[in-house]
Amino acid sequence: MGHQEIISHGERKGQGEKGHLPADDLPRSPLRVLDPKNAPALITPPEIKQEILRGLGLDLLIWVPFTQELSEKEPRAFVKEVLVGTLGVKEVWGGL
């Protein structure tokens, strides 16, 4: 339901504007890299999750492979280099 709310917010926010409604998601828990013994099992396999998210109205889905290197990147650097620099993101909404 959290994904649905974020997507719904994005659709309302973007009405009448050009662009995409993308999702940036991790296909696996970061704990698989940081603490494998305590990594939770997947609730939904990535392929099924992708299908569900597209069915909710996403037109672009970006899987971010979580690596040790990514975990060490400063948040501002990630936003500047990846989200803005590479993807051209204008706004970000998130949930837990």
PDB file of C-alpha atoms in Angstrom:
ATOM      1  CA  MET A   1       0.000   0.000   0.000  1.00  0.00           C
ATOM      2  CA  GLY A   2       2.960   2.307   0.580  1.00  0.00           C
ATOM      3  CA  HIS A   3       4.060   1.997  -3.044  1.00  0.00           C
ATOM      4  CA  GLN A   4       0.490   2.694  -4.160  1.00  0.00           C
ATOM      5  CA  GLU A   5       0.308   5.901  -2.119  1.00  0.00           C
ATOM      6  CA  ILE A   6       3.627   7.220  -3.419  1.00  0.00           C
ATOM      7  CA  ILE A   7       2.656   6.418  -7.027  1.00  0.00           C
ATOM      8  CA  SER A   8      -0.755   8.021  -6.564  1.00  0.00           C
ATOM      9  CA  HIS A   9       0.908  11.155  -5.165  1.00  0.00           C
ATOM     10  CA  GLY A  10       3.245  11.258  -8.163  1.00  0.00           C
ATOM     11  CA  GLU A  11       0.361  10.944 -10.594  1.00  0.00           C
ATOM     12  CA  ARG A  12      -1.561  13.771  -8.890  1.00  0.00           C
ATOM     13  CA  LYS A  13       1.537  15.955  -8.704  1.00  0.00           C
ATOM     14  CA  GLY A  14       2.446  15.395 -12.345  1.00  0.00           C
ATOM     15  CA  GLN A  15      -0.962  15.947 -13.931  1.00  0.00           C
ATOM     16  CA  GLY A  16      -0.588  18.208 -16.931  1.00  0.00           C
ATOM     17  CA  GLU A  17       3.207  18.081 -16.899  1.00  0.00           C
ATOM     18  CA  LYS A  18       5.506  16.361 -19.349  1.00  0.00           C
ATOM     19  CA  GLY A  19       7.828  13.706 -18.037  1.00  0.00           C
ATOM     20  CA  HIS A  20       7.859  10.247 -16.589  1.00  0.00           C
ATOM     21  CA  LEU A  21       6.624   8.726 -13.385  1.00  0.00           C
ATOM     22  CA  PRO A  22       9.589   6.513 -12.569  1.00  0.00           C
ATOM     23  CA  ALA A  23      10.395   4.370  -9.580  1.00  0.00           C
ATOM     24  CA  ASP A  24      13.848   3.795  -8.237  1.00  0.00           C
ATOM     25  CA  ASP A  25      13.886   0.617  -6.222  1.00  0.00           C
ATOM     26  CA  LEU A  26      16.276  -1.914  -4.793  1.00  0.00           C
ATOM     27  CA  PRO A  27      15.684  -5.427  -6.128  1.00  0.00           C
ATOM     28  CA  ARG A  28      17.179  -6.924  -2.952  1.00  0.00           C
ATOM     29  CA  SER A  29      17.558  -5.773   0.646  1.00  0.00           C
ATOM     30  CA  PRO A  30      20.733  -3.753   1.340  1.00  0.00           C
ATOM     31  CA  LEU A  31      21.351  -6.148   4.216  1.00  0.00           C
ATOM     32  CA  ARG A  32      22.313  -8.808   1.650  1.00  0.00           C
ATOM     33  CA  VAL A  33      25.488  -6.721   1.182  1.00  0.00           C
ATOM     34  CA  LEU A  34      25.913  -5.168   4.634  1.00  0.00           C
ATOM     35  CA  ASP A  35      24.851  -8.040   6.915  1.00  0.00           C
ATOM     36  CA  PRO A  36      23.971 -11.154   4.888  1.00  0.00           C
ATOM     37  CA  LYS A  37      23.204 -13.335   7.924  1.00  0.00           C
ATOM     38  CA  ASN A  38      20.407 -10.970   8.946  1.00  0.00           C
ATOM     39  CA  ALA A  39      19.034 -10.138   5.496  1.00  0.00           C
ATOM     40  CA  PRO A  40      15.287 -10.721   5.296  1.00  0.00           C
ATOM     41  CA  ALA A  41      13.764 -12.984   2.710  1.00  0.00           C
ATOM     42  CA  LEU A  42      12.124 -11.266  -0.245  1.00  0.00           C
ATOM     43  CA  ILE A  43       8.395 -10.716   0.091  1.00  0.00           C
ATOM     44  CA  THR A  44       7.954 -10.332  -3.667  1.00  0.00           C
ATOM     45  CA  PRO A  45      10.477 -11.449  -6.299  1.00  0.00           C
ATOM     46  CA  PRO A  46      11.825  -8.537  -8.404  1.00  0.00           C
ATOM     47  CA  GLU A  47      10.125  -9.743 -11.605  1.00  0.00           C
ATOM     48  CA  ILE A  48       6.688  -9.841  -9.962  1.00  0.00           C
ATOM     49  CA  LYS A  49       7.296  -6.546  -8.153  1.00  0.00           C
ATOM     50  CA  GLN A  50       8.138  -4.933 -11.491  1.00  0.00           C
ATOM     51  CA  GLU A  51       4.906  -6.214 -13.008  1.00  0.00           C
ATOM     52  CA  ILE A  52       2.845  -4.943 -10.058  1.00  0.00           C
ATOM     53  CA  LEU A  53       4.464  -1.492 -10.089  1.00  0.00           C
ATOM     54  CA  ARG A  54       3.944  -1.113 -13.832  1.00  0.00           C
ATOM     55  CA  GLY A  55       0.304  -2.081 -13.318  1.00  0.00           C
ATOM     56  CA  LEU A  56       0.009   0.806 -10.862  1.00  0.00           C
ATOM     57  CA  GLY A  57       0.960   3.314 -13.539  1.00  0.00           C
ATOM     58  CA  LEU A  58       4.741   3.526 -13.590  1.00  0.00           C
ATOM     59  CA  ASP A  59       6.237   4.122 -16.994  1.00  0.00           C
ATOM     60  CA  LEU A  60       9.865   3.805 -15.936  1.00  0.00           C
ATOM     61  CA  LEU A  61      11.378   1.498 -13.330  1.00  0.00           C
ATOM     62  CA  ILE A  62      15.027   1.758 -12.345  1.00  0.00           C
ATOM     63  CA  TRP A  63      16.609  -1.081 -10.383  1.00  0.00           C
ATOM     64  CA  VAL A  64      19.502   0.152  -8.282  1.00  0.00           C
ATOM     65  CA  PRO A  65      22.030  -2.599  -7.576  1.00  0.00           C
ATOM     66  CA  PHE A  66      23.058  -2.039  -3.958  1.00  0.00           C
ATOM     67  CA  THR A  67      26.800  -2.535  -3.558  1.00  0.00           C
ATOM     68  CA  GLN A  68      29.355  -1.882  -0.841  1.00  0.00           C
ATOM     69  CA  GLU A  69      30.535   1.108  -2.894  1.00  0.00           C
ATOM     70  CA  LEU A  70      27.012   2.544  -3.064  1.00  0.00           C
ATOM     71  CA  SER A  71      26.578   2.088   0.702  1.00  0.00           C
ATOM     72  CA  GLU A  72      29.645   4.268   1.263  1.00  0.00           C
ATOM     73  CA  LYS A  73      28.479   7.102  -1.000  1.00  0.00           C
ATOM     74  CA  GLU A  74      27.386  10.237   0.814  1.00  0.00           C
ATOM     75  CA  PRO A  75      23.639  10.871   0.337  1.00  0.00           C
ATOM     76  CA  ARG A  76      24.185  14.323  -1.221  1.00  0.00           C
ATOM     77  CA  ALA A  77      26.682  12.845  -3.679  1.00  0.00           C
ATOM     78  CA  PHE A  78      24.184  10.119  -4.659  1.00  0.00           C
ATOM     79  CA  VAL A  79      21.469  12.701  -5.284  1.00  0.00           C
ATOM     80  CA  LYS A  80      23.776  15.032  -7.219  1.00  0.00           C
ATOM     81  CA  GLU A  81      25.640  12.419  -9.279  1.00  0.00           C
ATOM     82  CA  VAL A  82      23.035   9.734  -9.872  1.00  0.00           C
ATOM     83  CA  LEU A  83      19.549  11.143  -9.439  1.00  0.00           C
ATOM     84  CA  VAL A  84      20.123  14.635 -10.839  1.00  0.00           C
ATOM     85  CA  GLY A  85      23.294  14.187 -12.920  1.00  0.00           C
ATOM     86  CA  THR A  86      22.536  10.873 -14.599  1.00  0.00           C
ATOM     87  CA  LEU A  87      18.746  10.622 -14.469  1.00  0.00           C
ATOM     88  CA  GLY A  88      17.705  14.296 -14.532  1.00  0.00           C
ATOM     89  CA  VAL A  89      15.354  13.883 -11.592  1.00  0.00           C
ATOM     90  CA  LYS A  90      13.371  16.997 -10.606  1.00  0.00           C
ATOM     91  CA  GLU A  91      11.626  15.685  -7.458  1.00  0.00           C
ATOM     92  CA  VAL A  92      11.886  12.628  -5.220  1.00  0.00           C
ATOM     93  CA  TRP A  93       9.237  11.076  -2.982  1.00  0.00           C
ATOM     94  CA  GLY A  94       9.990   8.182  -0.732  1.00  0.00           C
ATOM     95  CA  GLY A  95       8.595   5.885   1.837  1.00  0.00           C
ATOM     96  CA  LEU A  96       9.726   3.207   4.194  1.00  0.00           C
TER      97      LEU A  96
END
